[in-house]
């Protein structure tokens, strides 16, 4: 059995918005884990890969400190940590590998309904409440604005009502929390989603090989999410038009159909969503017997 040092450690949020998606993604890469409810550690049963379950805010630092080899968390936390480390004169020792297409949100500035805002200048000498002090400071610096940053670790949205701030800078997804607190979004500082980061420390051949394999599987899992296998019959003369209509498909397989002169079977992997409209357009171009199947696994 491998020693603990040879096992790949991945930091994942313990309990929150990203937890289920992160674990599901790793399981779809073939990882089998046992997860006890309050445990901070998940042991990989079929691969030398373990999960460390922690607060999302700690994930980039754990990877930068080489305590974990990889981590899954929001770009918002990664960028906040990168700027925080830069402010203390340290280069963050992690690299961004993939965007994972979940946990979408944005870091936005908002003010009470009716607030005057016609660009960053409107923030001059105002008090802005946030838990993202480094991202906000960076935004103000880029726009040469001097304003007061008021740190709150939570419930940032209620600070204007309490008279503690003029604006807030917080994460937004649907916008309903802002609206419920009488706030209106005025600017976006960062578009965010969950990403996977990797340490920049050398891992050694065996561990690096395993990380590369995991990343290749992850890439496959992400690619098949939208992918569909499409099969149809078509007249040979319509092939060019049909190929152009197949969303995100590489060169399709074209097979002769037994007993016909000019009709062929076309099989292709489409890497984008196949809408009903696409099928209707294919039919209008001469296609028939259309079948759309899910793709379970893909290895490029
Ligand atoms: O305990 P721990 O520190 O791990 O968790 P946490 O409470 O800090 O984080 P959590 O689970 O709330 O969020 C984890 C990550 O999910 C964030 O860092 C983002 O990358 C991402 N994410 C996506 C969000 C949201 N969407 C989101 N809507 N994080 C927070 N919110 C908040 C938002 O600030 C607002 O207060 O949810 C509230 C509802 O949002 P609306 O706009 O839909 O009303
Ligand atoms: Zn957090």
mmCIF file of C-alpha atoms and ligand atoms in Angstrom:
data_model
loop_
_atom_site.group_PDB
_atom_site.id
_atom_site.type_symbol
_atom_site.label_atom_id
_atom_site.label_comp_id
_atom_site.label_asym_id
_atom_site.label_seq_id
_atom_site.Cartn_x
_atom_site.Cartn_y
_atom_site.Cartn_z
ATOM 1 C CA UNK A 1 0.000 0.000 0.000
ATOM 2 C CA UNK A 2 1.215 3.547 -0.769
ATOM 3 C CA UNK A 3 2.435 5.757 2.030
ATOM 4 C CA UNK A 4 0.279 8.728 3.052
ATOM 5 C CA UNK A 5 2.689 11.082 1.260
ATOM 6 C CA UNK A 6 2.063 9.339 -2.068
ATOM 7 C CA UNK A 7 -1.712 9.756 -1.873
ATOM 8 C CA UNK A 8 -3.245 12.740 -3.665
ATOM 9 C CA UNK A 9 -5.118 15.038 -1.279
ATOM 10 C CA UNK A 10 -7.957 17.176 -2.592
ATOM 11 C CA UNK A 11 -9.520 19.946 -0.460
ATOM 12 C CA UNK A 12 -13.302 20.153 -0.872
ATOM 13 C CA UNK A 13 -15.893 22.307 0.916
ATOM 14 C CA UNK A 14 -17.182 20.405 3.971
ATOM 15 C CA UNK A 15 -20.716 21.663 4.037
ATOM 16 C CA UNK A 16 -22.113 24.278 1.713
ATOM 17 C CA UNK A 17 -23.206 25.122 -1.797
ATOM 18 C CA UNK A 18 -20.238 23.457 -3.492
ATOM 19 C CA UNK A 19 -20.049 20.236 -1.460
ATOM 20 C CA UNK A 20 -22.480 17.988 -3.301
ATOM 21 C CA UNK A 21 -21.367 19.054 -6.781
ATOM 22 C CA UNK A 22 -17.671 18.686 -5.919
ATOM 23 C CA UNK A 23 -18.038 15.169 -4.502
ATOM 24 C CA UNK A 24 -20.367 14.115 -7.318
ATOM 25 C CA UNK A 25 -17.810 15.284 -9.891
ATOM 26 C CA UNK A 26 -14.999 13.280 -8.267
ATOM 27 C CA UNK A 27 -17.223 10.218 -7.998
ATOM 28 C CA UNK A 28 -17.997 10.507 -11.703
ATOM 29 C CA UNK A 29 -14.231 10.379 -12.289
ATOM 30 C CA UNK A 30 -14.370 6.894 -10.770
ATOM 31 C CA UNK A 31 -13.390 7.742 -7.183
ATOM 32 C CA UNK A 32 -15.108 5.666 -4.503
ATOM 33 C CA UNK A 33 -15.076 7.244 -1.054
ATOM 34 C CA UNK A 34 -16.490 6.473 2.357
ATOM 35 C CA UNK A 35 -17.871 9.581 3.972
ATOM 36 C CA UNK A 36 -18.806 9.650 7.621
ATOM 37 C CA UNK A 37 -21.063 12.555 8.525
ATOM 38 C CA UNK A 38 -18.760 14.595 10.756
ATOM 39 C CA UNK A 39 -15.467 13.427 9.391
ATOM 40 C CA UNK A 40 -13.007 15.934 7.955
ATOM 41 C CA UNK A 41 -11.393 13.227 5.884
ATOM 42 C CA UNK A 42 -12.706 10.930 3.146
ATOM 43 C CA UNK A 43 -10.595 7.938 2.263
ATOM 44 C CA UNK A 44 -10.461 6.944 -1.422
ATOM 45 C CA UNK A 45 -11.157 3.214 -1.514
ATOM 46 C CA UNK A 46 -10.195 2.387 -5.085
ATOM 47 C CA UNK A 47 -7.558 5.061 -5.845
ATOM 48 C CA UNK A 48 -4.825 6.667 -3.733
ATOM 49 C CA UNK A 49 -6.876 9.893 -3.579
ATOM 50 C CA UNK A 50 -8.281 11.333 -0.334
ATOM 51 C CA UNK A 51 -10.531 14.308 0.325
ATOM 52 C CA UNK A 52 -10.032 16.867 3.062
ATOM 53 C CA UNK A 53 -13.353 18.477 3.996
ATOM 54 C CA UNK A 54 -12.832 22.087 5.070
ATOM 55 C CA UNK A 55 -14.349 25.580 4.926
ATOM 56 C CA UNK A 56 -14.215 26.936 1.388
ATOM 57 C CA UNK A 57 -12.247 30.001 2.559
ATOM 58 C CA UNK A 58 -9.330 27.768 3.631
ATOM 59 C CA UNK A 59 -9.010 25.816 0.372
ATOM 60 C CA UNK A 60 -6.620 28.026 -1.671
ATOM 61 C CA UNK A 61 -4.310 28.467 1.315
ATOM 62 C CA UNK A 62 -4.195 24.693 1.942
ATOM 63 C CA UNK A 63 -3.159 24.195 -1.690
ATOM 64 C CA UNK A 64 -0.702 27.104 -1.628
ATOM 65 C CA UNK A 65 0.883 25.641 1.536
ATOM 66 C CA UNK A 66 1.115 22.248 -0.183
ATOM 67 C CA UNK A 67 -0.970 20.578 2.534
ATOM 68 C CA UNK A 68 -3.373 19.572 -0.243
ATOM 69 C CA UNK A 69 -2.317 18.861 -3.828
ATOM 70 C CA UNK A 70 -5.574 20.108 -5.314
ATOM 71 C CA UNK A 71 -8.687 21.976 -4.225
ATOM 72 C CA UNK A 72 -12.163 22.784 -5.506
ATOM 73 C CA UNK A 73 -13.645 26.171 -4.632
ATOM 74 C CA UNK A 74 -15.105 29.349 -6.080
ATOM 75 C CA UNK A 75 -12.962 31.659 -8.208
ATOM 76 C CA UNK A 76 -14.132 34.419 -5.807
ATOM 77 C CA UNK A 77 -12.250 32.763 -2.912
ATOM 78 C CA UNK A 78 -9.242 31.917 -5.082
ATOM 79 C CA UNK A 79 -8.879 35.515 -6.311
ATOM 80 C CA UNK A 80 -9.468 36.986 -2.829
ATOM 81 C CA UNK A 81 -6.732 34.715 -1.415
ATOM 82 C CA UNK A 82 -4.361 35.480 -4.318
ATOM 83 C CA UNK A 83 -4.712 39.234 -3.683
ATOM 84 C CA UNK A 84 -4.385 38.778 0.094
ATOM 85 C CA UNK A 85 -1.148 36.824 -0.362
ATOM 86 C CA UNK A 86 0.134 39.380 -2.886
ATOM 87 C CA UNK A 87 -0.556 42.191 -0.376
ATOM 88 C CA UNK A 88 1.664 40.405 2.132
ATOM 89 C CA UNK A 89 4.387 40.032 -0.506
ATOM 90 C CA UNK A 90 3.835 36.341 -1.310
ATOM 91 C CA UNK A 91 3.093 34.793 -4.690
ATOM 92 C CA UNK A 92 0.235 32.298 -4.453
ATOM 93 C CA UNK A 93 1.691 28.841 -5.052
ATOM 94 C CA UNK A 94 -1.276 27.329 -6.835
ATOM 95 C CA UNK A 95 -2.414 27.250 -10.422
ATOM 96 C CA UNK A 96 -5.905 27.257 -11.836
ATOM 97 C CA UNK A 97 -6.611 24.133 -13.867
ATOM 98 C CA UNK A 98 -10.269 23.928 -14.911
ATOM 99 C CA UNK A 99 -13.512 25.793 -14.638
ATOM 100 C CA UNK A 100 -16.103 23.310 -13.398
ATOM 101 C CA UNK A 101 -19.355 24.899 -14.583
ATOM 102 C CA UNK A 102 -21.192 24.978 -11.243
ATOM 103 C CA UNK A 103 -21.389 27.453 -8.345
ATOM 104 C CA UNK A 104 -21.954 30.336 -10.762
ATOM 105 C CA UNK A 105 -22.294 33.747 -9.100
ATOM 106 C CA UNK A 106 -20.834 37.230 -9.307
ATOM 107 C CA UNK A 107 -19.223 39.603 -6.848
ATOM 108 C CA UNK A 108 -21.273 42.746 -7.239
ATOM 109 C CA UNK A 109 -21.652 46.224 -5.796
ATOM 110 C CA UNK A 110 -25.139 47.216 -4.711
ATOM 111 C CA UNK A 111 -26.728 50.198 -3.047
ATOM 112 C CA UNK A 112 -30.146 51.047 -1.575
ATOM 113 C CA UNK A 113 -32.887 51.528 -4.191
ATOM 114 C CA UNK A 114 -32.669 55.054 -5.607
ATOM 115 C CA UNK A 115 -28.920 55.393 -4.862
ATOM 116 C CA UNK A 116 -27.142 57.607 -7.355
ATOM 117 C CA UNK A 117 -24.557 55.595 -9.311
ATOM 118 C CA UNK A 118 -23.044 56.556 -12.640
ATOM 119 C CA UNK A 119 -19.761 54.701 -12.457
ATOM 120 C CA UNK A 120 -16.997 54.046 -9.909
ATOM 121 C CA UNK A 121 -16.676 57.808 -9.201
ATOM 122 C CA UNK A 122 -19.996 57.588 -7.336
ATOM 123 C CA UNK A 123 -18.212 55.469 -4.690
ATOM 124 C CA UNK A 124 -15.846 58.317 -3.757
ATOM 125 C CA UNK A 125 -15.608 58.654 0.051
ATOM 126 C CA UNK A 126 -18.491 56.212 0.566
ATOM 127 C CA UNK A 127 -18.514 53.324 3.066
ATOM 128 C CA UNK A 128 -18.693 49.910 1.390
ATOM 129 C CA UNK A 129 -19.408 46.776 3.444
ATOM 130 C CA UNK A 130 -17.893 43.475 2.283
ATOM 131 C CA UNK A 131 -16.146 40.274 3.277
ATOM 132 C CA UNK A 132 -14.117 40.511 0.042
ATOM 133 C CA UNK A 133 -11.844 43.346 1.192
ATOM 134 C CA UNK A 134 -8.967 42.479 -1.155
ATOM 135 C CA UNK A 135 -11.061 42.206 -4.319
ATOM 136 C CA UNK A 136 -12.857 45.443 -3.423
ATOM 137 C CA UNK A 137 -9.597 47.264 -2.605
ATOM 138 C CA UNK A 138 -8.207 46.098 -5.953
ATOM 139 C CA UNK A 139 -11.302 47.384 -7.815
ATOM 140 C CA UNK A 140 -11.117 50.763 -6.080
ATOM 141 C CA UNK A 141 -7.385 51.004 -6.804
ATOM 142 C CA UNK A 142 -7.882 50.169 -10.504
ATOM 143 C CA UNK A 143 -10.458 52.960 -10.683
ATOM 144 C CA UNK A 144 -8.377 55.377 -8.546
ATOM 145 C CA UNK A 145 -11.194 55.771 -6.020
ATOM 146 C CA UNK A 146 -10.712 56.435 -2.352
ATOM 147 C CA UNK A 147 -13.505 54.914 -0.267
ATOM 148 C CA UNK A 148 -13.873 53.308 3.156
ATOM 149 C CA UNK A 149 -13.961 49.494 3.196
ATOM 150 C CA UNK A 150 -15.953 48.150 6.139
ATOM 151 C CA UNK A 151 -15.328 44.462 6.859
ATOM 152 C CA UNK A 152 -18.281 42.193 7.697
ATOM 153 C CA UNK A 153 -17.948 38.423 7.682
ATOM 154 C CA UNK A 154 -21.636 37.840 6.969
ATOM 155 C CA UNK A 155 -25.062 39.478 6.636
ATOM 156 C CA UNK A 156 -23.444 42.175 4.510
ATOM 157 C CA UNK A 157 -26.791 42.955 2.845
ATOM 158 C CA UNK A 158 -28.338 44.436 5.984
ATOM 159 C CA UNK A 159 -25.514 46.905 6.715
ATOM 160 C CA UNK A 160 -27.060 49.860 4.788
ATOM 161 C CA UNK A 161 -30.329 49.485 6.762
ATOM 162 C CA UNK A 162 -28.290 49.529 9.981
ATOM 163 C CA UNK A 163 -26.583 52.736 8.889
ATOM 164 C CA UNK A 164 -23.199 50.963 8.760
ATOM 165 C CA UNK A 165 -22.544 51.344 5.011
ATOM 166 C CA UNK A 166 -23.631 53.218 1.859
ATOM 167 C CA UNK A 167 -22.937 50.319 -0.524
ATOM 168 C CA UNK A 168 -22.355 46.582 -0.202
ATOM 169 C CA UNK A 169 -20.018 44.351 -2.201
ATOM 170 C CA UNK A 170 -21.197 40.747 -2.019
ATOM 171 C CA UNK A 171 -21.882 37.565 -3.973
ATOM 172 C CA UNK A 172 -25.089 37.472 -5.980
ATOM 173 C CA UNK A 173 -26.661 34.635 -7.898
ATOM 174 C CA UNK A 174 -30.405 35.157 -8.383
ATOM 175 C CA UNK A 175 -30.406 38.655 -6.866
ATOM 176 C CA UNK A 176 -33.356 37.877 -4.594
ATOM 177 C CA UNK A 177 -31.397 38.494 -1.360
ATOM 178 C CA UNK A 178 -30.417 41.974 -2.588
ATOM 179 C CA UNK A 179 -34.009 42.711 -3.616
ATOM 180 C CA UNK A 180 -35.362 41.470 -0.265
ATOM 181 C CA UNK A 181 -33.081 43.972 1.446
ATOM 182 C CA UNK A 182 -34.077 46.872 -0.820
ATOM 183 C CA UNK A 183 -30.732 46.879 -2.651
ATOM 184 C CA UNK A 184 -30.025 47.346 -6.365
ATOM 185 C CA UNK A 185 -26.964 45.971 -8.166
ATOM 186 C CA UNK A 186 -24.814 48.699 -9.732
ATOM 187 C CA UNK A 187 -21.584 47.012 -10.897
ATOM 188 C CA UNK A 188 -19.936 43.595 -11.241
ATOM 189 C CA UNK A 189 -16.401 43.112 -9.915
ATOM 190 C CA UNK A 190 -15.940 39.424 -10.755
ATOM 191 C CA UNK A 191 -17.852 36.642 -12.541
ATOM 192 C CA UNK A 192 -17.252 33.453 -10.584
ATOM 193 C CA UNK A 193 -17.790 29.701 -10.716
ATOM 194 C CA UNK A 194 -16.226 26.679 -9.022
ATOM 195 C CA UNK A 195 -12.733 25.877 -10.258
ATOM 196 C CA UNK A 196 -10.104 23.247 -9.492
ATOM 197 C CA UNK A 197 -6.679 24.458 -8.448
ATOM 198 C CA UNK A 198 -3.415 22.564 -8.147
ATOM 199 C CA UNK A 199 -0.290 23.144 -6.090
ATOM 200 C CA UNK A 200 2.807 24.380 -7.908
ATOM 201 C CA UNK A 201 5.061 22.277 -5.714
ATOM 202 C CA UNK A 202 6.670 19.342 -7.597
ATOM 203 C CA UNK A 203 4.701 16.165 -6.892
ATOM 204 C CA UNK A 204 7.051 13.428 -8.007
ATOM 205 C CA UNK A 205 6.404 11.171 -10.992
ATOM 206 C CA UNK A 206 3.917 8.722 -9.445
ATOM 207 C CA UNK A 207 1.722 11.376 -7.842
ATOM 208 C CA UNK A 208 1.912 13.678 -10.883
ATOM 209 C CA UNK A 209 0.873 10.721 -13.064
ATOM 210 C CA UNK A 210 -2.170 10.179 -10.878
ATOM 211 C CA UNK A 211 -3.069 13.897 -10.886
ATOM 212 C CA UNK A 212 -2.790 13.967 -14.695
ATOM 213 C CA UNK A 213 -5.041 10.898 -14.939
ATOM 214 C CA UNK A 214 -7.615 12.467 -12.647
ATOM 215 C CA UNK A 215 -7.552 15.712 -14.628
ATOM 216 C CA UNK A 216 -7.994 13.820 -17.889
ATOM 217 C CA UNK A 217 -11.029 12.019 -16.457
ATOM 218 C CA UNK A 218 -12.380 15.310 -15.107
ATOM 219 C CA UNK A 219 -12.023 16.832 -18.563
ATOM 220 C CA UNK A 220 -13.951 13.849 -19.959
ATOM 221 C CA UNK A 221 -16.717 14.202 -17.363
ATOM 222 C CA UNK A 222 -17.048 17.929 -18.100
ATOM 223 C CA UNK A 223 -17.121 17.355 -21.844
ATOM 224 C CA UNK A 224 -19.831 14.695 -21.774
ATOM 225 C CA UNK A 225 -22.102 16.845 -19.641
ATOM 226 C CA UNK A 226 -23.501 18.599 -22.694
ATOM 227 C CA UNK A 227 -22.500 15.959 -25.203
ATOM 228 C CA UNK A 228 -24.972 13.796 -27.087
ATOM 229 C CA UNK A 229 -24.498 11.023 -29.609
ATOM 230 C CA UNK A 230 -26.704 11.742 -32.589
ATOM 231 C CA UNK A 231 -27.720 9.210 -35.264
ATOM 232 C CA UNK A 232 -29.780 9.932 -38.361
ATOM 233 C CA UNK A 233 -30.435 8.871 -41.933
ATOM 234 C CA UNK A 234 -29.948 11.380 -44.733
ATOM 235 C CA UNK A 235 -29.662 11.681 -48.502
ATOM 236 C CA UNK A 236 -25.988 11.763 -49.461
ATOM 237 C CA UNK A 237 -26.416 15.077 -51.345
ATOM 238 C CA UNK A 238 -27.586 16.799 -48.116
ATOM 239 C CA UNK A 239 -24.528 15.736 -46.088
ATOM 240 C CA UNK A 240 -22.764 19.105 -46.133
ATOM 241 C CA UNK A 241 -25.864 20.964 -45.010
ATOM 242 C CA UNK A 242 -26.562 18.383 -42.295
ATOM 243 C CA UNK A 243 -22.996 18.466 -41.036
ATOM 244 C CA UNK A 244 -23.188 22.242 -40.700
ATOM 245 C CA UNK A 245 -26.338 21.887 -38.578
ATOM 246 C CA UNK A 246 -24.828 19.408 -36.079
ATOM 247 C CA UNK A 247 -23.935 21.501 -32.990
ATOM 248 C CA UNK A 248 -20.264 21.261 -31.966
ATOM 249 C CA UNK A 249 -19.653 18.016 -33.882
ATOM 250 C CA UNK A 250 -16.353 16.888 -35.317
ATOM 251 C CA UNK A 251 -16.253 14.904 -38.616
ATOM 252 C CA UNK A 252 -19.226 12.511 -38.445
ATOM 253 C CA UNK A 253 -19.113 8.807 -39.315
ATOM 254 C CA UNK A 254 -21.002 8.222 -42.588
ATOM 255 C CA UNK A 255 -22.167 4.663 -43.374
ATOM 256 C CA UNK A 256 -23.992 3.367 -46.467
ATOM 257 C CA UNK A 257 -27.517 2.092 -45.821
ATOM 258 C CA UNK A 258 -28.200 -1.403 -47.086
ATOM 259 C CA UNK A 259 -30.614 -1.498 -50.047
ATOM 260 C CA UNK A 260 -30.515 2.241 -50.867
ATOM 261 C CA UNK A 261 -28.388 4.116 -53.376
ATOM 262 C CA UNK A 262 -28.230 7.603 -52.034
ATOM 263 C CA UNK A 263 -29.213 7.373 -48.349
ATOM 264 C CA UNK A 264 -26.582 7.108 -45.644
ATOM 265 C CA UNK A 265 -26.492 6.793 -41.842
ATOM 266 C CA UNK A 266 -24.732 9.645 -40.038
ATOM 267 C CA UNK A 267 -23.343 9.223 -36.492
ATOM 268 C CA UNK A 268 -21.725 12.116 -34.608
ATOM 269 C CA UNK A 269 -20.866 13.283 -31.099
ATOM 270 C CA UNK A 270 -22.292 16.762 -30.551
ATOM 271 C CA UNK A 271 -20.491 18.664 -27.823
ATOM 272 C CA UNK A 272 -23.221 21.250 -27.370
ATOM 273 C CA UNK A 273 -26.838 20.985 -26.322
ATOM 274 C CA UNK A 274 -29.027 19.460 -29.042
ATOM 275 C CA UNK A 275 -32.266 21.476 -29.034
ATOM 276 C CA UNK A 276 -35.587 20.430 -30.581
ATOM 277 C CA UNK A 277 -35.052 23.252 -33.104
ATOM 278 C CA UNK A 278 -31.816 21.590 -34.238
ATOM 279 C CA UNK A 279 -33.646 18.314 -34.868
ATOM 280 C CA UNK A 280 -36.400 20.142 -36.754
ATOM 281 C CA UNK A 281 -33.802 21.902 -38.919
ATOM 282 C CA UNK A 282 -32.058 18.587 -39.615
ATOM 283 C CA UNK A 283 -35.375 17.062 -40.642
ATOM 284 C CA UNK A 284 -36.083 20.000 -42.924
ATOM 285 C CA UNK A 285 -32.679 19.385 -44.547
ATOM 286 C CA UNK A 286 -33.719 15.829 -45.422
ATOM 287 C CA UNK A 287 -32.744 13.830 -42.304
ATOM 288 C CA UNK A 288 -34.992 11.082 -40.940
ATOM 289 C CA UNK A 289 -34.915 8.441 -38.151
ATOM 290 C CA UNK A 290 -33.221 10.897 -35.799
ATOM 291 C CA UNK A 291 -31.950 9.509 -32.490
ATOM 292 C CA UNK A 292 -30.220 11.501 -29.728
ATOM 293 C CA UNK A 293 -28.460 9.465 -27.023
ATOM 294 C CA UNK A 294 -26.646 10.531 -23.850
ATOM 295 C CA UNK A 295 -22.875 10.039 -23.711
ATOM 296 C CA UNK A 296 -21.688 8.494 -20.472
ATOM 297 C CA UNK A 297 -17.902 8.580 -20.712
ATOM 298 C CA UNK A 298 -15.416 10.099 -23.138
ATOM 299 C CA UNK A 299 -11.642 9.824 -23.380
ATOM 300 C CA UNK A 300 -9.999 12.036 -25.966
HETATM 301 O O1 LIG B 1 -18.771 27.231 5.707
HETATM 302 P P1 LIG B 1 -18.098 27.718 4.484
HETATM 303 O O2 LIG B 1 -17.184 28.907 4.731
HETATM 304 O O3 LIG B 1 -17.418 26.599 3.739
HETATM 305 O O4 LIG B 1 -19.262 28.186 3.499
HETATM 306 P P2 LIG B 1 -19.783 29.615 3.082
HETATM 307 O O5 LIG B 1 -21.052 29.870 3.829
HETATM 308 O O6 LIG B 1 -18.706 30.650 3.129
HETATM 309 O O7 LIG B 1 -20.053 29.389 1.539
HETATM 310 P P3 LIG B 1 -21.360 28.947 0.715
HETATM 311 O O8 LIG B 1 -21.569 27.483 0.857
HETATM 312 O O9 LIG B 1 -22.522 29.847 0.969
HETATM 313 O O10 LIG B 1 -20.811 29.299 -0.752
HETATM 314 C C1 LIG B 1 -19.730 28.624 -1.291
HETATM 315 C C2 LIG B 1 -19.419 29.211 -2.653
HETATM 316 O O11 LIG B 1 -20.573 29.066 -3.498
HETATM 317 C C3 LIG B 1 -19.109 30.676 -2.725
HETATM 318 O O12 LIG B 1 -17.786 30.990 -2.355
HETATM 319 C C4 LIG B 1 -19.373 30.972 -4.197
HETATM 320 O O13 LIG B 1 -18.238 30.597 -4.974
HETATM 321 C C5 LIG B 1 -20.517 30.033 -4.537
HETATM 322 N N1 LIG B 1 -21.851 30.704 -4.641
HETATM 323 C C6 LIG B 1 -22.683 30.592 -5.702
HETATM 324 C C7 LIG B 1 -22.454 31.481 -3.726
HETATM 325 C C8 LIG B 1 -23.694 31.863 -4.257
HETATM 326 N N2 LIG B 1 -23.818 31.291 -5.482
HETATM 327 C C9 LIG B 1 -24.583 32.706 -3.495
HETATM 328 N N3 LIG B 1 -25.688 33.036 -3.953
HETATM 329 N N4 LIG B 1 -22.088 31.890 -2.484
HETATM 330 C C10 LIG B 1 -22.924 32.654 -1.772
HETATM 331 N N5 LIG B 1 -24.147 33.096 -2.229
HETATM 332 C C11 LIG B 1 -24.953 33.921 -1.289
HETATM 333 C C12 LIG B 1 -25.138 35.369 -1.731
HETATM 334 O O14 LIG B 1 -24.081 36.142 -1.214
HETATM 335 C C13 LIG B 1 -26.450 35.756 -1.057
HETATM 336 O O15 LIG B 1 -26.218 36.240 0.237
HETATM 337 O O16 LIG B 1 -26.257 33.404 -1.220
HETATM 338 C C14 LIG B 1 -27.198 34.424 -0.941
HETATM 339 C C15 LIG B 1 -28.346 34.211 -1.898
HETATM 340 O O17 LIG B 1 -28.036 34.650 -3.194
HETATM 341 P P4 LIG B 1 -29.138 35.172 -4.236
HETATM 342 O O18 LIG B 1 -28.501 36.241 -5.091
HETATM 343 O O19 LIG B 1 -29.536 33.971 -5.042
HETATM 344 O O20 LIG B 1 -30.302 35.707 -3.439
HETATM 345 ZN ZN1 LIG B 2 -16.835 30.412 3.428
#
